[in-house]
Amino acid sequence: MISTFIGHELKAFWRSKNMGKSIAIRIVLALLILYLFINVLVLGFFLDKILEHVFVNDSLVVSFCGIILIYYLVDLLMRLQLQELPTLRVQPYLQLPIKRNTLVGYLSFTALLSVFNLWSFILFVPFILKVIAPASGSGVAFAFIAALVGFTVFNNYLALFIKRKSNLNGWLFLIATAVIILIGLCDFYWHLFSIRKLSFMFWGQLIHHPILALVPILSGVAMYSFNFYYLKQNLYLEELGSRKASSYKSSTEYPLLNRFGSIGDLVGNEIKLILRNKRSRSALIMGLLFMFYGLLAHANPKMRFESFNVFVGMFMTGIFIISYGQFMFSWQAAHFDGLLVSKISFSDFLKAKYLLFTIISTGYFVLTTPYAFFGWHTLFTYFVMYLWNIGVNTTMVLFFANRNYKRIDLSKGAAFNWEGVSGNQWILSLPLIVTPFVIYGPFAAFGHGDIGLACLALTGLVFIFTRNFWIRQLTADFNEKRYKIAEGFRNK
């Protein structure tokens, strides 16, 4: 049956209308992966020399055992971002006399066919053969390799489980990513504990007790079994009947948006779109990562001046507007024709965009409040730029959206995906970044930065209170260009 599944997927690939483009992309990716393999292999052969140079006071074995856990934490973070879920069009098979165990077994098996599962062996096995085996024997070297297999399998299926659960609740993905980043900060920034010491506690003991290799192996088997049974129980997830629909409530329902009526529904649907698709979700994650940008700025004495605070505040509270908004309305390209012929008023559609940007930027501003530690004036500057972002930058982004004709296919991954990118994005970035300094710069140049901030705040408030006027102007502009936009989105 496995060969049948593989045969069907190969036929689907060769018969697809985008076969030529897919082959070209796969060739480029294969060459890129081969290049990375060669680099990692070279790194693995010289890992002993690198460790000697980096960890001068530690022995090779101690330093090696200390970095393995760090590697697997980074590996898990990269898998959450880049690893694709193994897919099989199961719907045609569900009505056939095929056991669910066979379908789930195929999905679980193909999950192992990922390049991520090779990196650890290419990187670490040369060191094990060069250093561990001669010093401790082949038995210990085999135990190290077996433990690598166990941890790799564990990471593989843990990442897949988190990504599958994230399809139902996007917050789980953000929480998992934040936990990994927090663990790294607790070690390298706050120094609350040492990941290297924790890593050596296991791998160092493995040299004296090779039987400990069973721990990661059993952990990998347990995570595989857990993933297998989760898939088996949810194989019919898309066929939930009406009997369950009445009692089931989506985890992405937002009661607070109900007070906005149809506009709230549009915002809720777009939040689901953001959380359920990799490329749109990456814009949200980028905004969360930018919350640490202020720390880098304040840590450098050369950057502690008010003009740079304006720049940092604009990015920290408005990075989502810039990164996500520059592809407006491309995110809805797949169903844009449906929006044109639906009963949805385009003014409501624009109001939903304003509301979405206001909600997320408000959340980002709340996350910047700890920067009051560097002075209340710093927080005040961030608040001014928050008003600027939800007032002026949001309007500018939606203005340029009426001039974006490039579609985005949300079914594709985020890595190495340049679909939808055009010169408009570069043109858009310039006024978004430069305009606030056109107002603030002259005042700052003559030592009246506070007056410049007041002008920025006043301009942002004017745009906020005249939002209905700008929506009418944008709607009229859209009505002139909507057919050109729709035609551009139809071109694949």
CSV table of C-alpha atoms in Angstrom, one decimal:
chain,number,residue,atom,x,y,z
A,1,MET,CA,0.0,0.0,0.0
A,2,ILE,CA,2.9,2.3,0.7
A,3,SER,CA,4.1,1.9,-2.9
A,4,THR,CA,0.6,2.8,-4.1
A,5,PHE,CA,0.6,6.0,-2.1
A,6,ILE,CA,4.0,7.0,-3.4
A,7,GLY,CA,2.9,6.2,-7.0
A,8,HIS,CA,-0.2,8.4,-6.6
A,9,GLU,CA,1.8,11.3,-5.3
A,10,LEU,CA,4.3,11.0,-8.1
A,11,LYS,CA,1.5,11.0,-10.7
A,12,ALA,CA,0.0,14.0,-9.0
A,13,PHE,CA,3.4,15.8,-9.3
A,14,TRP,CA,4.0,14.9,-12.9
A,15,ARG,CA,0.5,15.7,-14.0
A,16,SER,CA,0.3,19.1,-12.2
A,17,LYS,CA,0.1,22.2,-14.5
A,18,ASN,CA,3.0,23.8,-12.6
A,19,MET,CA,5.3,20.7,-13.0
A,20,GLY,CA,8.1,22.6,-14.9
A,21,LYS,CA,8.2,25.4,-12.3
A,22,SER,CA,8.2,22.8,-9.5
A,23,ILE,CA,11.1,20.9,-11.0
A,24,ALA,CA,13.1,24.1,-11.4
A,25,ILE,CA,12.5,25.1,-7.8
A,26,ARG,CA,13.4,21.6,-6.5
A,27,ILE,CA,16.6,21.6,-8.5
A,28,VAL,CA,17.6,25.0,-7.0
A,29,LEU,CA,16.7,23.8,-3.5
A,30,ALA,CA,18.6,20.6,-4.0
A,31,LEU,CA,21.7,22.5,-5.0
A,32,LEU,CA,21.3,24.8,-2.0
A,33,ILE,CA,20.9,21.8,0.4
A,34,LEU,CA,23.9,20.1,-1.2
A,35,TYR,CA,26.0,23.2,-0.6
A,36,LEU,CA,24.8,23.4,3.0
A,37,PHE,CA,25.6,19.7,3.5
A,38,ILE,CA,29.2,20.2,2.3
A,39,ASN,CA,29.6,23.2,4.6
A,40,VAL,CA,28.2,21.3,7.6
A,41,LEU,CA,30.3,18.3,6.8
A,42,VAL,CA,33.5,20.4,6.7
A,43,LEU,CA,32.4,22.0,10.0
A,44,GLY,CA,31.9,18.5,11.5
A,45,PHE,CA,35.4,17.4,10.4
A,46,PHE,CA,37.0,20.5,12.0
A,47,LEU,CA,34.7,20.6,15.0
A,48,ASP,CA,37.5,19.5,17.4
A,49,LYS,CA,39.7,22.4,16.2
A,50,ILE,CA,36.8,24.8,16.6
A,51,LEU,CA,36.0,23.7,20.1
A,52,GLU,CA,39.6,23.9,21.1
A,53,HIS,CA,39.7,27.5,20.0
A,54,VAL,CA,36.3,28.5,21.5
A,55,PHE,CA,36.4,26.7,24.8
A,56,VAL,CA,40.1,27.0,25.7
A,57,ASN,CA,39.7,26.0,29.4
A,58,ASP,CA,37.6,22.9,28.7
A,59,SER,CA,38.6,19.5,27.3
A,60,LEU,CA,37.3,18.5,23.9
A,61,VAL,CA,34.8,16.0,25.3
A,62,VAL,CA,33.4,18.4,27.9
A,63,SER,CA,32.9,21.2,25.4
A,64,PHE,CA,31.4,18.8,22.9
A,65,CYS,CA,29.0,17.3,25.4
A,66,GLY,CA,28.0,20.8,26.4
A,67,ILE,CA,26.9,22.1,23.0
A,68,ILE,CA,24.7,19.1,22.0
A,69,LEU,CA,21.6,20.3,23.9
A,70,ILE,CA,22.1,23.8,22.6
A,71,TYR,CA,22.1,22.4,19.1
A,72,TYR,CA,18.8,20.5,19.6
A,73,LEU,CA,17.1,23.6,21.0
A,74,VAL,CA,18.1,25.6,17.9
A,75,ASP,CA,17.1,22.6,15.8
A,76,LEU,CA,13.6,22.5,17.3
A,77,LEU,CA,13.2,26.3,16.8
A,78,MET,CA,14.3,25.9,13.1
A,79,ARG,CA,12.0,23.0,12.6
A,80,LEU,CA,9.0,25.0,13.9
A,81,GLN,CA,9.8,27.7,11.4
A,82,LEU,CA,10.9,25.8,8.3
A,83,GLN,CA,10.0,22.1,8.4
A,84,GLU,CA,7.1,21.1,6.2
A,85,LEU,CA,4.3,18.9,7.5
A,86,PRO,CA,4.1,15.6,5.6
A,87,THR,CA,0.9,15.6,3.6
A,88,LEU,CA,-1.2,13.0,1.8
A,89,ARG,CA,-4.6,13.7,0.2
A,90,VAL,CA,-6.4,11.3,2.5
A,91,GLN,CA,-9.9,12.3,1.5
A,92,PRO,CA,-10.1,10.0,-1.6
A,93,TYR,CA,-8.9,7.1,0.5
A,94,LEU,CA,-11.3,7.5,3.4
A,95,GLN,CA,-14.2,5.8,1.6
A,96,LEU,CA,-12.1,2.9,0.5
A,97,PRO,CA,-11.4,-0.3,2.5
A,98,ILE,CA,-8.0,1.0,3.7
A,99,LYS,CA,-7.1,0.7,7.4
A,100,ARG,CA,-6.5,4.0,9.1
A,101,ASN,CA,-3.2,2.6,10.6
A,102,THR,CA,-1.9,2.3,7.0
A,103,LEU,CA,-2.7,5.9,6.2
A,104,VAL,CA,-1.3,7.2,9.5
A,105,GLY,CA,1.7,4.9,9.2
A,106,TYR,CA,2.5,6.4,5.8
A,107,LEU,CA,2.2,10.0,7.1
A,108,SER,CA,4.4,9.1,10.1
A,109,PHE,CA,7.0,7.4,8.0
A,110,THR,CA,7.3,10.2,5.5
A,111,ALA,CA,7.8,12.6,8.4
A,112,LEU,CA,11.3,11.1,8.8
A,113,LEU,CA,12.2,12.0,5.2
A,114,SER,CA,13.4,15.5,6.1
A,115,VAL,CA,16.8,17.0,5.7
A,116,PHE,CA,16.6,18.3,9.2
A,117,ASN,CA,17.1,14.7,10.4
A,118,LEU,CA,20.5,14.6,8.7
A,119,TRP,CA,22.2,17.7,10.1
A,120,SER,CA,23.0,16.3,13.5
A,121,PHE,CA,24.7,13.2,12.1
A,122,ILE,CA,26.7,15.2,9.5
A,123,LEU,CA,27.8,17.6,12.2
A,124,PHE,CA,28.5,15.3,15.2
A,125,VAL,CA,29.4,11.9,13.8
A,126,PRO,CA,32.8,12.9,12.4
A,127,PHE,CA,33.8,14.2,15.9
A,128,ILE,CA,32.5,11.0,17.6
A,129,LEU,CA,34.6,8.9,15.2
A,130,LYS,CA,37.7,11.1,15.6
A,131,VAL,CA,37.7,11.8,19.3
A,132,ILE,CA,35.1,9.7,21.3
A,133,ALA,CA,35.8,6.3,19.6
A,134,PRO,CA,39.6,6.3,20.0
A,135,ALA,CA,39.4,7.5,23.6
A,136,SER,CA,36.4,5.6,25.0
A,137,GLY,CA,35.9,2.7,22.6
A,138,SER,CA,33.5,1.8,19.8
A,139,GLY,CA,30.7,0.9,22.3
A,140,VAL,CA,30.6,4.4,23.7
A,141,ALA,CA,30.7,5.9,20.2
A,142,PHE,CA,27.8,3.7,19.2
A,143,ALA,CA,25.9,4.8,22.3
A,144,PHE,CA,26.5,8.5,21.3
A,145,ILE,CA,25.2,7.9,17.8
A,146,ALA,CA,22.1,5.9,19.1
A,147,ALA,CA,21.4,8.8,21.5
A,148,LEU,CA,21.6,11.3,18.5
A,149,VAL,CA,19.1,9.1,16.7
A,150,GLY,CA,16.7,9.2,19.7
A,151,PHE,CA,17.0,13.0,20.1
A,152,THR,CA,16.6,13.6,16.4
A,153,VAL,CA,13.4,11.5,16.2
A,154,PHE,CA,12.1,13.1,19.4
A,155,ASN,CA,12.6,16.6,17.9
A,156,ASN,CA,11.2,15.6,14.6
A,157,TYR,CA,7.8,14.4,15.9
A,158,LEU,CA,7.6,17.0,18.7
A,159,ALA,CA,7.9,19.8,16.1
A,160,LEU,CA,5.3,18.1,13.9
A,161,PHE,CA,2.9,17.7,16.8
A,162,ILE,CA,3.2,21.4,17.7
A,163,LYS,CA,2.7,22.5,14.1
A,164,ARG,CA,-0.4,20.3,13.8
A,165,LYS,CA,-1.9,21.6,17.0
A,166,SER,CA,-1.0,25.1,15.8
A,167,ASN,CA,-3.3,24.6,12.9
A,168,LEU,CA,-6.2,24.5,15.4
A,169,ASN,CA,-4.8,27.1,17.8
A,170,GLY,CA,-2.2,29.4,16.4
A,171,TRP,CA,-1.2,30.7,19.9
A,172,LEU,CA,0.4,27.3,20.6
A,173,PHE,CA,3.0,28.0,17.9
A,174,LEU,CA,3.8,31.4,19.4
A,175,ILE,CA,4.0,30.0,22.9
A,176,ALA,CA,6.3,27.2,21.9
A,177,THR,CA,8.6,29.6,20.0
A,178,ALA,CA,8.6,32.0,23.0
A,179,VAL,CA,9.5,29.2,25.4
A,180,ILE,CA,12.5,28.2,23.4
A,181,ILE,CA,13.7,31.9,23.1
A,182,LEU,CA,13.1,32.4,26.8
A,183,ILE,CA,15.2,29.3,27.6
A,184,GLY,CA,18.0,30.8,25.6
A,185,LEU,CA,17.7,34.2,27.3
A,186,CYS,CA,17.7,32.6,30.7
A,187,ASP,CA,21.2,31.2,29.9
A,188,PHE,CA,22.9,33.7,27.6
A,189,TYR,CA,21.3,37.0,28.8
A,190,TRP,CA,20.2,36.6,32.4
A,191,HIS,CA,22.6,33.8,33.3
A,192,LEU,CA,20.0,32.0,35.5
A,193,PHE,CA,21.4,28.6,34.5
A,194,SER,CA,23.8,27.0,32.0
A,195,ILE,CA,22.4,24.9,29.2
A,196,ARG,CA,26.0,23.6,28.6
A,197,LYS,CA,26.1,22.2,32.1
A,198,LEU,CA,22.7,20.6,31.8
A,199,SER,CA,23.8,19.0,28.5
A,200,PHE,CA,27.0,17.7,30.0
A,201,MET,CA,25.0,16.1,32.9
A,202,PHE,CA,23.6,13.6,30.4
A,203,TRP,CA,26.2,13.3,27.6
A,204,GLY,CA,29.1,13.3,30.1
A,205,GLN,CA,27.5,10.4,32.0
A,206,LEU,CA,26.9,8.6,28.7
A,207,ILE,CA,30.7,8.0,28.4
A,208,HIS,CA,30.7,6.0,31.6
A,209,HIS,CA,27.2,4.5,31.3
A,210,PRO,CA,26.4,3.8,27.6
A,211,ILE,CA,23.1,2.2,28.7
A,212,LEU,CA,21.8,5.8,29.1
A,213,ALA,CA,21.4,5.9,25.3
A,214,LEU,CA,18.1,4.1,25.9
A,215,VAL,CA,16.6,7.3,27.4
A,216,PRO,CA,16.6,9.4,24.2
A,217,ILE,CA,15.7,6.3,22.1
A,218,LEU,CA,12.7,5.5,24.3
A,219,SER,CA,11.8,9.2,24.3
A,220,GLY,CA,11.9,9.2,20.5
A,221,VAL,CA,9.7,6.1,20.3
A,222,ALA,CA,7.3,7.6,22.8
A,223,MET,CA,7.0,10.8,20.8
A,224,TYR,CA,6.5,8.8,17.6
A,225,SER,CA,3.7,6.7,19.2
A,226,PHE,CA,2.1,9.9,20.6
A,227,ASN,CA,2.2,11.5,17.2
A,228,PHE,CA,0.8,8.3,15.5
A,229,TYR,CA,-2.2,8.0,17.8
A,230,TYR,CA,-2.9,11.8,17.6
A,231,LEU,CA,-3.0,11.5,13.8
A,232,LYS,CA,-5.2,8.4,14.0
A,233,GLN,CA,-7.7,10.0,16.3
A,234,ASN,CA,-7.9,13.2,14.2
A,235,LEU,CA,-7.8,11.6,10.7
A,236,TYR,CA,-11.4,12.6,10.2
A,237,LEU,CA,-11.0,16.1,11.6
A,238,GLU,CA,-12.3,17.8,8.4
A,239,GLU,CA,-15.4,15.6,8.4
A,240,LEU,CA,-16.8,16.6,11.8
A,241,GLY,CA,-20.6,16.3,11.5
A,242,SER,CA,-23.2,18.8,12.4
A,243,ARG,CA,-23.9,16.9,15.6
A,244,LYS,CA,-20.5,18.0,17.0
A,245,ALA,CA,-20.6,21.4,15.4
A,246,SER,CA,-23.2,22.7,17.8
A,247,SER,CA,-21.1,21.9,20.8
A,248,TYR,CA,-17.7,22.7,19.3
A,249,LYS,CA,-16.4,26.2,19.6
A,250,SER,CA,-13.4,27.2,17.5
A,251,SER,CA,-10.4,28.2,19.6
A,252,THR,CA,-9.9,31.2,17.2
A,253,GLU,CA,-13.3,32.8,18.0
A,254,TYR,CA,-12.8,36.2,19.6
A,255,PRO,CA,-15.8,37.3,21.6
A,256,LEU,CA,-14.3,40.8,22.1
A,257,LEU,CA,-14.7,41.4,18.4
A,258,ASN,CA,-18.5,40.7,18.4
A,259,ARG,CA,-19.3,44.3,19.4
A,260,PHE,CA,-17.9,45.4,16.0
A,261,GLY,CA,-20.4,43.4,14.1
A,262,SER,CA,-19.4,42.4,10.5
A,263,ILE,CA,-16.2,44.4,10.9
A,264,GLY,CA,-15.3,42.2,13.9
A,265,ASP,CA,-16.0,39.1,11.8
A,266,LEU,CA,-13.7,40.3,9.1
A,267,VAL,CA,-10.9,40.9,11.7
A,268,GLY,CA,-11.5,37.5,13.3
A,269,ASN,CA,-11.2,35.8,9.9
A,270,GLU,CA,-8.0,37.7,9.1
A,271,ILE,CA,-6.5,36.8,12.5
A,272,LYS,CA,-7.2,33.1,11.7
A,273,LEU,CA,-5.5,33.6,8.3
A,274,ILE,CA,-2.4,35.1,10.0
A,275,LEU,CA,-2.1,32.3,12.6
A,276,ARG,CA,-2.8,29.4,10.2
A,277,ASN,CA,-0.4,30.3,7.5
A,278,LYS,CA,3.4,30.3,7.7
A,279,ARG,CA,4.2,33.4,5.7
A,280,SER,CA,1.6,35.6,7.3
A,281,ARG,CA,2.4,34.2,10.7
A,282,SER,CA,6.1,35.1,10.2
A,283,ALA,CA,5.1,38.8,10.1
A,284,LEU,CA,3.6,38.5,13.5
A,285,ILE,CA,6.6,36.6,14.9
A,286,MET,CA,8.9,39.2,13.5
A,287,GLY,CA,7.0,41.9,15.4
A,288,LEU,CA,7.5,39.9,18.7
A,289,LEU,CA,11.2,39.5,18.0
A,290,PHE,CA,11.5,43.2,17.4
A,291,MET,CA,10.4,43.8,21.0
A,292,PHE,CA,14.1,43.1,21.9
A,293,TYR,CA,15.3,45.6,19.4
A,294,GLY,CA,15.1,48.3,22.1
A,295,LEU,CA,17.5,46.4,24.3
A,296,LEU,CA,20.1,46.4,21.6
A,297,ALA,CA,19.6,50.1,21.1
A,298,HIS,CA,19.9,51.0,24.7
A,299,ALA,CA,22.8,48.7,25.4
A,300,ASN,CA,24.9,50.7,22.9
A,301,PRO,CA,25.8,54.2,24.3
A,302,LYS,CA,26.2,55.6,20.8
A,303,MET,CA,22.5,55.0,20.1
A,304,ARG,CA,21.1,56.6,23.2
A,305,PHE,CA,19.7,59.7,21.5
A,306,GLU,CA,16.1,60.8,21.0
A,307,SER,CA,16.1,60.6,17.2
A,308,PHE,CA,17.0,56.9,17.3
A,309,ASN,CA,14.3,56.3,19.9
A,310,VAL,CA,11.8,57.7,17.3
A,311,PHE,CA,13.2,55.2,14.8
A,312,VAL,CA,13.1,52.3,17.3
A,313,GLY,CA,9.6,53.2,18.5
A,314,MET,CA,8.2,53.3,15.0
A,315,PHE,CA,9.6,49.8,14.3
A,316,MET,CA,8.7,48.2,17.6
A,317,THR,CA,5.0,49.4,17.6
A,318,GLY,CA,4.6,49.3,13.8
A,319,ILE,CA,6.7,46.5,12.4
A,320,PHE,CA,3.6,44.4,11.8
A,321,ILE,CA,1.9,47.2,9.8
A,322,ILE,CA,5.0,47.5,7.7
A,323,SER,CA,5.9,43.8,7.2
A,324,TYR,CA,2.3,42.5,6.8
A,325,GLY,CA,0.7,45.6,5.3
A,326,GLN,CA,3.1,45.8,2.4
A,327,PHE,CA,1.4,42.7,0.9
A,328,MET,CA,-2.1,44.0,1.4
A,329,PHE,CA,-4.4,42.8,-0.3
A,330,SER,CA,-2.3,39.9,-1.6
A,331,TRP,CA,-3.1,37.8,1.5
A,332,GLN,CA,-6.7,37.5,0.3
A,333,ALA,CA,-5.6,36.9,-3.4
A,334,ALA,CA,-7.0,33.3,-3.5
A,335,HIS,CA,-10.6,34.5,-2.6
A,336,PHE,CA,-10.4,38.1,-3.8
A,337,ASP,CA,-12.9,37.5,-6.6
A,338,GLY,CA,-15.3,36.2,-4.0
A,339,LEU,CA,-14.8,39.4,-2.0
A,340,LEU,CA,-15.7,41.5,-5.0
A,341,VAL,CA,-19.0,39.8,-5.6
A,342,SER,CA,-20.0,39.4,-2.0
A,343,LYS,CA,-22.2,41.6,0.1
A,344,ILE,CA,-19.2,42.9,2.1
A,345,SER,CA,-18.9,46.6,1.8
A,346,PHE,CA,-15.3,47.6,0.9
A,347,SER,CA,-15.4,50.4,3.4
A,348,ASP,CA,-16.1,47.7,6.1
A,349,PHE,CA,-13.2,45.8,4.6
A,350,LEU,CA,-10.9,48.8,5.1
A,351,LYS,CA,-12.3,49.4,8.6
A,352,ALA,CA,-11.4,45.8,9.5
A,353,LYS,CA,-7.8,46.5,8.3
A,354,TYR,CA,-7.6,49.6,10.5
A,355,LEU,CA,-9.0,47.7,13.5
A,356,LEU,CA,-6.6,44.8,12.9
A,357,PHE,CA,-3.6,47.0,12.8
A,358,THR,CA,-4.8,49.0,15.8
A,359,ILE,CA,-5.3,45.9,17.9
A,360,ILE,CA,-1.9,44.4,17.1
A,361,SER,CA,0.0,47.7,17.4
A,362,THR,CA,-1.7,48.3,20.7
A,363,GLY,CA,-0.5,44.9,21.9
A,364,TYR,CA,3.0,45.7,20.7
A,365,PHE,CA,3.0,49.0,22.5
A,366,VAL,CA,1.9,47.3,25.8
A,367,LEU,CA,4.9,45.0,25.4
A,368,THR,CA,7.2,48.0,25.1
A,369,THR,CA,6.1,49.4,28.5
A,370,PRO,CA,9.0,47.8,30.4
A,371,TYR,CA,11.2,50.2,28.5
A,372,ALA,CA,10.1,52.8,31.0
A,373,PHE,CA,13.1,51.4,32.9
A,374,PHE,CA,15.2,53.6,30.6
A,375,GLY,CA,13.2,56.6,31.4
A,376,TRP,CA,9.6,57.7,31.0
A,377,HIS,CA,10.6,59.9,28.1
A,378,THR,CA,11.6,56.8,26.2
A,379,LEU,CA,8.1,55.3,26.8
A,380,PHE,CA,6.5,58.6,25.8
A,381,THR,CA,8.4,58.5,22.5
A,382,TYR,CA,7.2,55.0,21.8
A,383,PHE,CA,3.6,56.1,22.6
A,384,VAL,CA,3.9,59.0,20.1
A,385,MET,CA,5.2,56.6,17.4
A,386,TYR,CA,2.3,54.2,18.3
A,387,LEU,CA,-0.2,57.0,17.5
A,388,TRP,CA,1.7,57.7,14.3
A,389,ASN,CA,1.6,54.1,13.2
A,390,ILE,CA,-2.1,53.5,13.8
A,391,GLY,CA,-2.9,56.9,12.3
A,392,VAL,CA,-0.6,57.8,9.4
A,393,ASN,CA,1.3,54.6,8.6
A,394,THR,CA,-1.9,52.5,8.5
A,395,THR,CA,-3.4,54.9,6.0
A,396,MET,CA,-0.3,55.0,3.8
A,397,VAL,CA,-0.1,51.2,3.8
A,398,LEU,CA,-3.7,50.9,2.6
A,399,PHE,CA,-3.1,53.6,0.0
A,400,PHE,CA,-0.2,51.5,-1.5
A,401,ALA,CA,-2.3,48.3,-1.2
A,402,ASN,CA,-4.5,49.7,-4.0
A,403,ARG,CA,-1.4,49.6,-6.2
A,404,ASN,CA,-0.3,46.0,-5.4
A,405,TYR,CA,-1.2,43.5,-8.1
A,406,LYS,CA,1.0,40.6,-7.0
A,407,ARG,CA,-0.7,37.5,-5.5
A,408,ILE,CA,0.5,35.3,-2.6
A,409,ASP,CA,-0.3,31.6,-2.4
A,410,LEU,CA,-0.7,30.9,1.3
A,411,SER,CA,-0.4,27.1,0.7
A,412,LYS,CA,3.3,27.6,0.1
A,413,GLY,CA,5.9,27.8,2.8
A,414,ALA,CA,7.6,30.9,4.1
A,415,ALA,CA,11.2,29.8,3.5
A,416,PHE,CA,12.8,31.1,0.2
A,417,ASN,CA,9.4,32.3,-0.9
A,418,TRP,CA,9.5,35.6,-2.8
A,419,GLU,CA,6.1,35.4,-4.2
A,420,GLY,CA,4.2,38.8,-4.1
A,421,VAL,CA,7.4,40.8,-3.8
A,422,SER,CA,7.8,43.6,-6.2
A,423,GLY,CA,9.2,47.1,-6.5
A,424,ASN,CA,6.1,48.4,-4.7
A,425,GLN,CA,7.3,47.0,-1.4
A,426,TRP,CA,10.6,48.9,-1.6
A,427,ILE,CA,8.8,52.1,-2.7
A,428,LEU,CA,6.4,51.6,0.2
A,429,SER,CA,9.1,51.3,2.8
A,430,LEU,CA,10.7,54.6,2.1
A,431,PRO,CA,7.8,57.0,2.9
A,432,LEU,CA,6.8,54.8,5.9
A,433,ILE,CA,10.3,55.3,7.4
A,434,VAL,CA,11.2,58.8,6.1
A,435,THR,CA,7.9,60.7,6.6
A,436,PRO,CA,8.1,60.9,10.5
A,437,PHE,CA,11.6,62.3,10.3
A,438,VAL,CA,10.5,65.0,7.7
A,439,ILE,CA,8.2,66.3,10.5
A,440,TYR,CA,10.4,65.6,13.5
A,441,GLY,CA,13.9,66.2,12.0
A,442,PRO,CA,13.8,70.1,11.6
A,443,PHE,CA,12.7,70.5,15.3
A,444,ALA,CA,15.3,68.0,16.5
A,445,ALA,CA,18.1,69.7,14.5
A,446,PHE,CA,17.5,73.0,16.4
A,447,GLY,CA,17.2,71.3,19.8
A,448,HIS,CA,13.4,71.2,20.1
A,449,GLY,CA,12.8,67.5,19.9
A,450,ASP,CA,9.8,67.6,22.3
A,451,ILE,CA,8.0,70.0,19.9
A,452,GLY,CA,8.8,67.5,17.1
A,453,LEU,CA,7.3,64.7,19.1
A,454,ALA,CA,4.2,66.8,19.8
A,455,CYS,CA,3.8,67.4,16.1
A,456,LEU,CA,4.1,63.7,15.3
A,457,ALA,CA,1.5,62.9,18.0
A,458,LEU,CA,-0.8,65.6,16.8
A,459,THR,CA,-0.5,64.4,13.2
A,460,GLY,CA,-1.3,60.8,14.3
A,461,LEU,CA,-4.3,61.9,16.2
A,462,VAL,CA,-5.6,64.0,13.3
A,463,PHE,CA,-5.4,60.9,11.0
A,464,ILE,CA,-7.1,58.8,13.7
A,465,PHE,CA,-10.0,61.2,14.2
A,466,THR,CA,-10.4,61.7,10.4
A,467,ARG,CA,-10.3,58.0,9.7
A,468,ASN,CA,-13.7,57.9,8.0
A,469,PHE,CA,-12.6,60.6,5.5
A,470,TRP,CA,-9.5,58.6,4.6
A,471,ILE,CA,-11.6,55.4,4.2
A,472,ARG,CA,-13.9,57.2,1.8
A,473,GLN,CA,-10.9,58.3,-0.3
A,474,LEU,CA,-9.4,54.9,-0.2
A,475,THR,CA,-12.7,53.3,-1.2
A,476,ALA,CA,-13.0,55.6,-4.2
A,477,ASP,CA,-9.4,54.9,-5.2
A,478,PHE,CA,-10.0,51.1,-4.9
A,479,ASN,CA,-13.2,51.3,-7.1
A,480,GLU,CA,-11.0,52.7,-9.9
A,481,LYS,CA,-8.4,50.0,-9.6
A,482,ARG,CA,-10.3,46.9,-8.3
A,483,TYR,CA,-10.5,45.1,-11.7
A,484,LYS,CA,-6.8,45.6,-12.3
A,485,ILE,CA,-6.0,44.2,-8.8
A,486,ALA,CA,-8.2,41.2,-9.4
A,487,GLU,CA,-6.6,40.5,-12.7
A,488,GLY,CA,-3.2,40.6,-11.2
A,489,PHE,CA,-4.2,38.2,-8.4
A,490,ARG,CA,-5.5,35.7,-11.0
A,491,ASN,CA,-2.1,35.5,-12.6
A,492,LYS,CA,-0.2,32.5,-11.1
